[in-house]
XYZ file of C-alpha atoms in Angstrom:
681
model
C 23.274 -9.397 2.118
C 26.057 -7.271 0.609
C 29.498 -7.027 2.189
C 30.812 -3.855 0.559
C 28.996 -0.604 -0.263
C 28.040 -0.164 -3.878
C 26.846 3.036 -5.470
C 24.393 3.354 -8.322
C 24.318 7.018 -9.398
C 20.949 6.706 -11.082
C 19.128 5.291 -8.025
C 17.062 8.364 -7.282
C 13.319 8.888 -6.988
C 12.689 9.337 -10.709
C 14.666 6.193 -11.548
C 13.032 4.234 -8.737
C 9.507 4.970 -9.991
C 10.351 3.547 -13.431
C 11.682 0.218 -12.123
C 9.667 -2.845 -13.226
C 7.506 -4.131 -10.365
C 7.215 -7.890 -10.674
C 4.345 -9.694 -8.935
C 2.671 -13.051 -9.381
C 3.988 -16.170 -11.122
C 2.219 -19.040 -12.908
C 3.665 -22.080 -14.688
C 2.294 -23.626 -17.882
C 0.943 -27.208 -17.676
C 3.964 -28.569 -19.566
C 6.405 -26.708 -17.307
C 8.022 -24.841 -20.219
C 6.735 -21.285 -19.607
C 6.466 -18.991 -16.629
C 4.284 -15.896 -16.756
C 4.498 -12.947 -14.392
C 2.937 -9.496 -14.096
C 5.137 -6.422 -14.462
C 3.873 -2.963 -13.481
C 5.391 0.327 -14.636
C 4.038 3.877 -14.913
C 1.756 4.416 -17.912
C 2.494 6.950 -20.648
C 0.995 9.840 -18.681
C 2.805 8.836 -15.482
C -0.417 8.987 -13.444
C -0.886 5.302 -12.686
C 0.944 2.000 -12.794
C -0.011 -0.242 -15.720
C 0.511 -4.008 -15.556
C 1.545 -6.206 -18.483
C 2.166 -9.951 -18.670
C 5.677 -11.202 -19.387
C 6.934 -14.698 -20.218
C 10.016 -16.039 -18.421
C 12.144 -19.038 -19.330
C 12.211 -21.760 -16.613
C 15.557 -22.945 -17.998
C 17.057 -19.488 -17.577
C 18.402 -19.421 -21.133
C 16.098 -16.936 -22.895
C 15.474 -13.304 -21.913
C 12.056 -12.203 -20.632
C 9.494 -11.537 -23.357
C 6.509 -9.203 -23.075
C 3.207 -10.867 -23.984
C 0.581 -8.116 -23.627
C 0.601 -4.400 -24.397
C -2.806 -2.793 -23.922
C -3.095 0.659 -22.366
C -5.363 -0.513 -19.488
C -3.053 -3.426 -18.690
C -3.557 -7.088 -17.829
C -3.427 -9.244 -14.704
C -4.676 -12.513 -13.079
C -2.871 -14.854 -15.466
C -4.037 -18.495 -15.502
C -3.160 -21.293 -17.926
C -5.689 -23.586 -19.587
C -4.740 -27.266 -20.041
C -4.020 -26.649 -23.752
C -1.362 -24.065 -22.851
C -3.366 -20.992 -23.816
C -3.353 -18.153 -21.315
C -6.327 -16.488 -19.681
C -6.100 -13.092 -18.036
C -8.337 -10.218 -16.968
C -8.224 -6.753 -18.477
C -10.398 -3.659 -18.796
C -9.386 -3.223 -22.451
C -12.299 -2.693 -24.821
C -13.544 -5.483 -27.037
C -12.613 -4.428 -30.602
C -15.708 -6.249 -31.905
C -18.148 -4.357 -29.657
C -20.262 -1.551 -31.082
C -18.884 1.911 -30.195
C -21.924 2.738 -28.060
C -22.529 -0.743 -26.720
C -21.527 0.078 -23.150
C -21.038 3.087 -20.948
C -17.636 4.469 -19.989
C -17.045 2.229 -16.949
C -13.783 0.290 -16.961
C -14.865 -3.307 -16.371
C -12.537 -6.295 -16.383
C -13.358 -9.191 -18.703
C -11.617 -12.517 -19.291
C -9.328 -12.679 -22.319
C -7.581 -15.643 -23.966
C -4.135 -15.592 -25.566
C -3.551 -18.697 -27.751
C -0.655 -20.973 -26.791
C 1.034 -20.398 -30.124
C 0.784 -16.616 -29.876
C -1.315 -14.160 -31.826
C -3.972 -11.693 -30.733
C -5.838 -12.044 -27.466
C -9.621 -12.105 -27.679
C -12.402 -11.554 -25.153
C -14.058 -14.746 -23.954
C -16.271 -13.592 -21.063
C -17.598 -10.364 -19.581
C -20.229 -9.351 -17.045
C -22.077 -6.096 -16.268
C -20.039 -5.627 -13.066
C -16.658 -6.841 -14.295
C -14.674 -9.846 -13.097
C -12.445 -9.645 -10.034
C -11.234 -13.236 -9.520
C -10.298 -15.969 -11.999
C -9.447 -19.639 -11.375
C -8.973 -22.577 -13.776
C -9.287 -26.323 -13.135
C -5.882 -27.842 -13.853
C -7.109 -30.935 -15.744
C -10.598 -30.076 -16.992
C -10.005 -26.397 -17.760
C -13.267 -25.348 -16.107
C -13.204 -21.588 -15.583
C -14.510 -20.167 -12.303
C -14.830 -16.432 -11.804
C -16.331 -13.961 -9.343
C -18.488 -11.012 -10.318
C -21.025 -8.747 -8.631
C -24.796 -9.170 -9.021
C -27.490 -6.897 -7.616
C -29.719 -8.483 -4.957
C -32.954 -9.585 -6.594
C -31.441 -10.073 -10.059
C -32.038 -13.613 -11.316
C -29.334 -13.473 -14.002
C -26.725 -11.162 -15.515
C -29.235 -9.581 -17.891
C -31.459 -8.594 -14.980
C -28.407 -7.274 -13.155
C -27.543 -5.066 -16.145
C -31.099 -3.672 -16.190
C -30.974 -2.848 -12.470
C -27.609 -1.151 -12.886
C -28.873 0.921 -15.807
C -32.018 1.925 -13.901
C -29.963 3.181 -10.951
C -27.651 5.095 -13.250
C -30.447 6.643 -15.303
C -32.174 7.754 -12.101
C -28.976 9.210 -10.702
C -29.161 7.018 -7.595
C -25.883 6.218 -5.815
C -27.383 5.602 -2.342
C -26.958 2.216 -0.692
C -29.018 0.494 1.986
C -26.952 -1.652 4.358
C -28.509 -4.419 6.442
C -25.379 -6.291 7.553
C -21.925 -5.514 8.946
C -19.276 -4.807 7.680
C -20.127 -2.154 5.117
C -16.688 -1.332 3.700
C -13.281 -2.879 3.105
C -9.902 -1.083 2.880
C -10.822 1.605 0.307
C -14.322 0.850 -0.932
C -17.872 0.358 0.317
C -19.341 -3.113 -0.112
C -22.252 -3.185 -2.521
C -24.723 -2.483 -3.865
C -23.884 -5.670 -5.754
C -23.109 -8.970 -4.005
C -20.175 -11.121 -5.155
C -21.223 -14.381 -6.824
C -19.308 -17.284 -8.365
C -19.890 -18.583 -11.907
C -18.477 -21.672 -13.606
C -18.010 -22.066 -17.368
C -16.462 -24.713 -19.636
C -12.972 -24.006 -20.995
C -13.104 -21.482 -23.848
C -12.155 -22.767 -27.267
C -11.624 -20.965 -30.560
C -11.949 -17.207 -30.804
C -15.560 -16.668 -29.837
C -17.070 -15.713 -26.527
C -18.145 -18.438 -24.143
C -21.509 -18.522 -22.403
C -21.513 -16.598 -19.102
C -21.541 -19.909 -17.254
C -23.590 -21.335 -14.426
C -24.271 -19.225 -11.334
C -23.014 -21.263 -8.380
C -23.954 -19.045 -5.468
C -27.285 -17.222 -5.891
C -28.086 -14.692 -3.137
C -24.848 -15.166 -1.147
C -25.111 -11.866 0.705
C -21.602 -10.758 1.689
C -20.310 -14.326 2.128
C -17.859 -14.141 -0.790
C -16.289 -10.757 -0.079
C -12.495 -10.948 -0.315
C -12.284 -14.741 0.160
C -9.791 -17.224 -1.286
C -10.762 -19.649 -4.067
C -9.433 -22.859 -5.611
C -10.867 -25.342 -8.127
C -10.443 -29.116 -8.015
C -8.426 -30.439 -10.991
C -11.475 -32.140 -12.495
C -13.500 -28.921 -12.263
C -16.133 -30.642 -10.149
C -15.935 -28.331 -7.154
C -14.850 -24.899 -6.046
C -13.146 -24.650 -2.664
C -13.938 -21.255 -1.229
C -13.832 -19.229 1.895
C -17.326 -18.307 3.089
C -17.912 -15.389 5.448
C -20.092 -16.283 8.431
C -21.821 -12.894 8.595
C -21.609 -12.744 12.399
C -20.893 -9.271 13.750
C -19.269 -10.112 17.086
C -17.394 -13.173 15.839
C -16.880 -12.904 12.085
C -15.040 -15.855 10.626
C -14.343 -17.512 7.291
C -15.542 -21.076 6.760
C -14.166 -23.464 4.138
C -16.827 -24.791 1.767
C -16.936 -26.989 -1.325
C -19.401 -25.886 -4.026
C -20.408 -28.423 -6.670
C -19.994 -26.776 -10.085
C -22.820 -28.823 -11.633
C -25.517 -28.438 -8.994
C -24.338 -25.507 -6.870
C -24.695 -27.670 -3.760
C -22.546 -26.309 -0.941
C -20.863 -28.483 1.705
C -19.112 -27.084 4.767
C -15.632 -28.578 5.155
C -14.377 -26.529 8.088
C -16.364 -24.331 10.457
C -14.674 -23.472 13.733
C -15.960 -20.525 15.787
C -12.385 -19.958 16.994
C -10.658 -19.786 13.599
C -10.862 -18.644 9.990
C -9.635 -20.031 6.697
C -7.104 -18.250 4.475
C -5.514 -19.443 1.252
C -6.521 -22.913 0.048
C -4.957 -25.358 -2.436
C -6.296 -28.641 -3.834
C -4.134 -31.766 -4.235
C -3.361 -32.973 -7.770
C -5.638 -36.009 -7.378
C -8.508 -33.912 -6.034
C -8.884 -35.924 -2.821
C -7.296 -33.488 -0.352
C -6.987 -29.796 0.256
C -4.690 -27.766 2.443
C -5.569 -24.347 3.793
C -4.204 -21.690 6.092
C -6.068 -22.056 9.381
C -5.932 -18.834 11.384
C -6.773 -19.170 15.046
C -8.546 -16.039 16.209
C -7.029 -13.857 18.853
C -8.840 -13.002 22.064
C -7.896 -10.397 24.662
C -5.666 -12.974 26.405
C -4.030 -14.704 23.418
C -2.648 -13.625 20.057
C -3.708 -15.202 16.785
C -1.829 -18.227 15.458
C -1.538 -19.825 12.020
C -1.042 -23.377 10.788
C -1.743 -25.461 7.682
C -4.835 -27.660 7.906
C -5.209 -30.814 5.810
C -8.791 -31.554 4.678
C -10.230 -34.786 3.284
C -12.568 -33.597 0.525
C -14.555 -36.843 0.545
C -14.932 -37.519 4.244
C -14.574 -33.936 5.447
C -12.146 -34.752 8.241
C -9.024 -32.713 8.851
C -5.803 -32.453 10.824
C -3.008 -30.039 11.601
C -0.230 -30.590 9.095
C 2.367 -28.653 11.140
C 1.534 -29.138 14.841
C 5.113 -28.533 16.008
C 6.084 -25.597 13.773
C 6.550 -22.387 15.780
C 6.148 -20.208 12.685
C 3.167 -18.987 10.640
C 2.991 -20.939 7.345
C 1.488 -19.262 4.278
C 0.960 -19.805 0.542
C 0.591 -23.613 0.451
C 1.242 -25.313 -2.889
C 1.096 -29.048 -3.605
C 3.943 -31.041 -5.107
C 3.018 -32.638 -8.431
C 2.804 -36.139 -6.912
C 0.662 -34.985 -3.970
C 3.160 -36.291 -1.421
C 4.301 -32.915 -0.125
C 3.155 -29.336 0.374
C 5.441 -26.347 -0.113
C 4.935 -23.186 1.956
C 6.688 -20.045 3.142
C 6.899 -18.524 6.632
C 8.530 -15.475 8.182
C 11.673 -16.438 10.089
C 14.274 -14.097 11.513
C 13.762 -11.205 9.101
C 13.382 -13.463 6.076
C 10.573 -15.565 4.585
C 12.172 -18.938 3.798
C 10.755 -21.704 1.653
C 9.743 -25.013 3.266
C 8.459 -28.447 2.293
C 6.335 -30.735 4.494
C 5.739 -34.385 3.624
C 2.128 -35.605 3.479
C 1.386 -39.278 4.214
C 3.716 -42.264 4.381
C 6.526 -42.872 6.855
C 7.836 -39.298 6.487
C 4.458 -37.669 7.193
C 4.921 -34.271 8.819
C 8.663 -34.034 8.196
C 9.615 -30.417 7.413
C 12.557 -29.449 5.212
C 13.703 -25.863 4.763
C 14.597 -25.601 1.096
C 16.146 -22.135 1.221
C 16.893 -20.010 4.271
C 17.826 -16.677 2.724
C 15.334 -14.403 1.007
C 11.576 -13.893 1.022
C 9.677 -16.308 -1.246
C 6.209 -16.137 -2.761
C 4.119 -17.416 -5.704
C 5.274 -21.024 -5.515
C 5.042 -23.013 -8.778
C 5.951 -26.723 -8.450
C 7.026 -28.249 -11.761
C 4.912 -31.093 -13.202
C 7.931 -33.447 -13.252
C 8.317 -33.077 -9.477
C 12.010 -32.195 -9.636
C 11.912 -28.418 -9.744
C 10.147 -25.599 -7.955
C 9.845 -22.045 -9.261
C 9.050 -18.985 -7.164
C 9.578 -15.288 -6.768
C 12.386 -14.429 -4.387
C 12.921 -11.000 -2.841
C 14.834 -9.526 0.075
C 15.233 -6.272 1.911
C 17.942 -5.567 -0.671
C 16.344 -7.159 -3.749
C 13.044 -6.643 -5.601
C 11.120 -9.826 -6.503
C 12.706 -11.962 -9.182
C 12.023 -15.471 -10.469
C 14.213 -18.335 -9.244
C 14.458 -22.095 -9.763
C 15.109 -24.572 -6.963
C 15.469 -28.288 -6.408
C 12.123 -29.485 -5.034
C 13.669 -31.479 -2.168
C 17.206 -30.288 -1.313
C 17.671 -28.563 2.053
C 19.080 -25.045 2.498
C 20.074 -24.637 -1.130
C 20.989 -21.574 -3.138
C 18.272 -20.833 -5.735
C 19.198 -20.211 -9.367
C 18.017 -16.767 -10.526
C 16.054 -16.632 -13.777
C 16.161 -13.611 -16.113
C 13.510 -11.211 -14.793
C 12.631 -7.649 -15.898
C 14.519 -5.041 -13.867
C 17.135 -7.398 -12.419
C 19.870 -7.366 -11.346
C 19.623 -4.013 -9.553
C 22.504 -2.250 -7.831
C 21.587 -0.381 -4.678
C 23.210 2.541 -2.854
C 24.274 1.122 0.468
C 25.237 -1.805 2.652
C 22.773 -4.128 4.377
C 23.658 -5.595 7.749
C 21.923 -6.704 10.948
C 21.640 -5.268 14.453
C 21.068 -7.418 17.546
C 19.967 -6.435 21.033
C 18.301 -7.774 24.187
C 14.924 -6.705 25.517
C 14.490 -5.793 29.158
C 13.175 -9.313 29.841
C 16.164 -10.884 28.079
C 14.382 -11.713 24.811
C 16.750 -11.581 21.786
C 15.887 -8.805 19.307
C 17.068 -8.086 15.786
C 16.732 -5.509 12.987
C 18.029 -4.774 9.508
C 20.251 -1.743 9.036
C 20.911 -0.032 5.705
C 24.092 2.068 5.778
C 24.631 4.721 3.098
C 27.790 4.832 1.042
C 30.474 6.802 2.894
C 29.192 6.251 6.449
C 32.288 5.989 8.682
C 33.213 6.802 12.284
C 34.701 10.049 10.962
C 31.536 10.843 8.989
C 28.662 9.176 10.871
C 25.341 9.054 9.065
C 22.034 10.372 10.424
C 19.581 7.602 11.253
C 15.912 7.154 10.313
C 13.943 4.382 12.025
C 11.263 2.673 9.893
C 8.559 1.117 12.135
C 6.648 -1.607 10.308
C 2.868 -1.890 10.057
C 0.687 -4.906 10.595
C 1.288 -5.159 13.479
C 1.631 -8.886 12.751
C 4.402 -8.762 10.173
C 8.157 -8.199 9.981
C 10.781 -6.500 7.841
C 11.517 -9.545 5.682
C 11.170 -8.432 2.078
C 11.515 -5.642 -0.460
C 9.068 -2.748 -0.124
C 7.829 -0.626 -3.014
C 6.015 1.676 -0.579
C 8.607 2.306 2.138
C 11.950 1.777 0.477
C 15.021 2.400 2.681
C 17.364 2.748 -0.285
C 15.763 6.007 -1.388
C 16.819 7.403 1.990
C 20.276 5.807 1.883
C 20.769 7.436 -1.537
C 20.159 10.745 0.246
C 22.757 9.948 2.912
C 20.565 8.506 5.681
C 21.048 5.209 7.455
C 17.778 3.318 7.928
C 16.978 0.929 10.782
C 14.218 -1.639 10.190
C 13.443 -3.140 13.613
C 11.271 -6.149 14.489
C 9.895 -5.495 18.010
C 7.335 -7.572 19.915
C 4.323 -8.498 17.723
C 6.657 -9.147 14.773
C 6.257 -12.484 13.006
C 9.052 -14.967 12.393
C 10.350 -15.215 15.960
C 7.904 -17.735 17.432
C 4.479 -17.487 19.005
C 5.805 -16.308 22.378
C 7.361 -13.268 20.692
C 3.966 -12.274 19.289
C 2.246 -12.909 22.626
C 4.675 -10.501 24.362
C 3.029 -7.560 22.609
C -0.566 -8.769 22.241
C -2.914 -6.114 23.600
C 0.128 -4.326 25.051
C 1.069 -2.103 22.142
C 2.525 0.660 24.292
C 4.649 -1.708 26.389
C 7.015 -4.317 24.888
C 6.671 -3.156 21.258
C 7.829 0.300 22.378
C 10.611 -0.836 24.735
C 11.887 -3.363 22.159
C 11.978 -0.613 19.566
C 14.017 1.654 21.836
C 16.425 -1.191 22.684
C 17.127 -1.767 18.997
C 17.606 1.971 18.403
C 20.084 2.039 21.314
C 22.013 -0.874 19.802
C 22.084 0.771 16.389
C 23.292 4.214 17.469
C 26.077 2.570 19.475
C 27.717 1.836 16.111
C 30.371 4.427 15.280
C 29.051 4.859 11.712
C 25.815 6.388 13.068
C 25.224 9.812 14.577
C 23.082 9.309 17.676
C 22.356 13.061 17.829
C 20.637 13.137 14.422
C 17.792 10.628 14.388
C 14.171 10.465 13.220
C 11.369 7.896 13.391
C 8.604 7.142 10.935
C 5.908 4.520 10.505
C 2.653 3.694 8.735
C -0.544 1.964 9.936
C 0.491 0.178 13.161
C 3.889 1.756 12.551
C 2.076 5.095 12.528
C 0.396 4.195 15.812
C 3.831 3.448 17.231
C 5.262 6.678 15.788
C 2.493 8.556 17.618
C 3.236 6.610 20.794
C 6.948 7.379 20.458
C 6.141 11.090 20.081
C 4.388 11.120 23.443
C 6.890 8.970 25.348
C 10.379 10.097 24.295
C 12.104 13.226 22.994
C 15.092 11.391 21.548
C 14.125 11.914 17.886
C 14.443 15.215 16.046
C 11.240 14.601 14.083
C 8.579 11.977 13.455
C 6.627 11.029 10.318
C 3.294 9.269 10.928
C 1.290 7.823 8.034
C -2.244 6.300 8.118
C -1.893 6.175 11.877
C -4.127 5.394 14.837
C -4.422 8.254 17.316
C -7.436 7.363 19.497
C -8.118 3.661 20.019
C -11.626 4.288 21.377
C -12.603 6.378 18.348
C -10.891 3.996 15.957
C -12.826 0.910 17.090
C -16.121 2.352 15.905
C -14.948 3.733 12.558
C -12.546 1.158 11.139
C -13.830 -1.356 8.585
C -13.057 -4.377 10.806
C -14.010 -3.646 14.429
C -13.975 -7.308 15.534
C -10.212 -7.504 15.005
C -9.691 -4.838 17.658
C -12.054 -6.515 20.103
C -9.956 -9.651 19.752
C -6.882 -7.563 20.553
C -8.122 -5.299 23.353
C -11.587 -6.569 24.334
C -14.984 -4.944 23.910
C -14.709 -1.174 24.440
C -17.689 -1.101 26.800
C -16.047 -3.651 29.140
C -12.338 -3.005 28.538
C -12.306 0.789 28.299
C -9.237 1.074 30.535
C -7.200 -1.157 28.227
C -8.066 1.025 25.219
C -7.249 4.208 27.119
C -3.993 2.866 28.538
C -2.618 2.127 25.069
C -4.123 5.082 23.173
C -1.444 7.535 21.910
C -3.676 10.573 22.309
C -3.485 10.211 26.100
C 0.049 11.677 25.923
C -0.685 14.601 23.592
C 0.361 17.136 26.230
C 3.878 15.666 26.335
C 4.616 15.850 22.607
C 7.389 18.294 21.710
C 8.831 16.582 18.622
C 7.971 18.067 15.182
C 5.599 15.763 13.310
C 4.567 15.217 9.694
C 1.084 13.660 9.508
C 0.124 11.872 6.249
C -3.245 10.309 5.399
C -5.482 9.322 2.477
C -9.194 10.143 2.385
C -10.144 6.712 1.028
C -8.501 4.833 3.891
C -11.243 2.821 5.618
C -8.913 0.569 7.615
C -7.576 3.605 9.501
C -10.153 6.290 8.686
C -9.171 9.881 7.957
C -10.751 10.974 11.248
C -7.642 9.683 13.046
C -5.413 12.105 11.128
C -7.846 14.994 11.494
C -8.053 14.553 15.254
C -4.273 14.107 15.541
C -3.683 17.243 13.474
C -6.173 19.224 15.533
C -4.594 18.083 18.793
C -1.056 18.869 17.634
C -2.038 22.372 16.574
C -3.981 22.943 19.807
C -0.881 22.068 21.828
C 1.485 24.142 19.700
C 3.478 21.269 18.198
C 5.482 22.086 15.058
C 3.527 19.939 12.578
C 2.501 19.564 8.947
C -0.364 17.598 7.360
C 0.024 15.964 3.940
C -3.447 14.964 2.714
C -4.294 12.780 -0.301
C -7.989 13.061 -1.245
C -7.960 10.076 -3.637
C -5.461 7.659 -2.049
C -6.247 4.937 0.470
C -4.222 3.168 3.189
C -1.270 3.258 0.802
C 0.003 5.761 -1.748
C -0.495 3.848 -4.974
C -0.004 6.275 -7.875
C 3.399 7.333 -9.229
C 2.834 11.078 -9.008
C 1.667 10.860 -5.400
C 4.533 8.539 -4.446
C 6.880 11.227 -5.795
C 5.127 13.887 -3.692
C 5.211 11.598 -0.636
C 8.956 10.946 -0.803
C 9.831 14.552 -1.613
C 7.795 15.833 1.324
C 9.227 13.252 3.737
C 12.804 13.951 2.649
C 12.286 17.719 2.877
C 10.899 17.295 6.400
C 13.812 15.061 7.438
C 16.352 17.430 5.893
C 14.868 20.346 7.811
C 14.779 18.748 11.240
C 17.537 16.119 11.121
C 20.114 17.927 8.966
C 19.172 21.493 9.883
C 18.480 22.610 6.317
C 15.906 25.231 5.395
C 12.421 23.929 4.730
C 11.786 23.675 0.989
C 8.142 23.194 0.058
C 7.916 20.374 -2.514
C 6.853 21.258 -6.035
C 3.138 21.077 -6.892
C 2.093 21.373 -3.240
């Protein structure tokens, strides 16, 4: 957190879109190399392209770019010999010019440990969308799609070609769900394959199919491989419509035999990690919500031989994520939201200290944990509200330490503004907090206008840097930005989440208003010039705010829910909403009571509605109905529509349009400027 305002003249929208976006971190088996993915706009500026970069764990050498293809590279994974595997849609230079059609399909490529040219080692007719490597054996496990009825990849290719030649794009669905975020599921089914570690420069065999005819069981699940390559630990979707859940299974890579390790009708499995000796696994265990209780998360320890398990963190009132084993198997590292941050923790496993939790670093938001093989160091990405992700090194055992930053592309970065915190009390006495970004020059004599960013989720918090909703682009334009964590936010204990469960229009709204009241009481802020904006659940709340207060001069609502009853039947994951509000046929009053459209007749605040056509989590019908209702009731409103974006705005040119439209709308209604239609719209 900065103490004094700093100004960076070049921090504008054009500069922001060129900043390196660092994500993912893997450590070589010898502990001497870190590899991360860095995304930047491609030459035509129409999409972000990812390349792999090498970082120095000692912090002595500058970052070095490893890959440079136009399509980009991702999913880095080291083999035991130190060579690097990754996925890419780049074309195989040894393939015949007319060998394949024009589809961009990801294959597995290998970059030798000593450098040189990468070469293709595996490809499939559908492309590869997940890659894992056994730490000791080097066994490669990947996921690819296969048409139902195809006995092998050759048969799958023939079926695909027959559909294409016939011009058939229709799909027949027999199970629910049928889509996920921005795409329909099928017609292929995801399957797992296992192959020996690639050697030399030739292609490897496609490997053994491990999961023939899995249906939709492997859609969007987490994977891990035991160090000896003998088993894949995978999530496995139950396929139940009313109570979908994810089981934990172990799949033998030699026989394909599948054993169920954890199947609880009241919970699902998230990320999983295998111990270095291959005897244990730890996974995120997510207790399902029901209409009376919110979801909860813990880490579950599993005996891979006996199949028994236990809660590794029974007394932790936080939601642990991203487990990673220490090299000696005596501890598990994890992160968890806490008070507007995502600190790094260590829990001991076994022995006299079993279950003891140590917070290694309190400040920042950590991810992509990479324990060093010598057991003394831990590497990770660290971000913050005021810092993009960057690699850091930490002592693997010391409490509340200050991490050592490692040279990372794009860092350090100076930002235009000051970051501080705002505290308040809810009506029931619950402590509340928020981040506040103040622009340079905000003083009691020149108070800044305020924009309130309402986070999505709803089960999340403002704890880290955002590439999608960045407050510093607004502070560069002279706005203060409040980032509140109302009821339902994570990192404040289970009771704080329970306060808002199934009560979206109650405590989440009143908490939000209490934090806004506390913020505008500061003399550096102008309480007469305020706006609110949110996306996803934040968009729901923006719509709710519009119908329940006139305190804001304008509201921006993105990918937002307008009618809860309509939404339940059109979203890609209806069961989640039944767990929140109940079944619509038996809990109709609860849906209606918390549906923003019930207050449409009270809306007087100008609104900017934004939505993407390919959004299946919050379908476009929500925006269309909201827009229709606003126009019917004479509300001053605009609709910004993206025909080829999804729940998020992911391309550089559309991000530029998004920010320019939002800022023009804010300038018009908050600052009183004339409306200026953004270029290209």
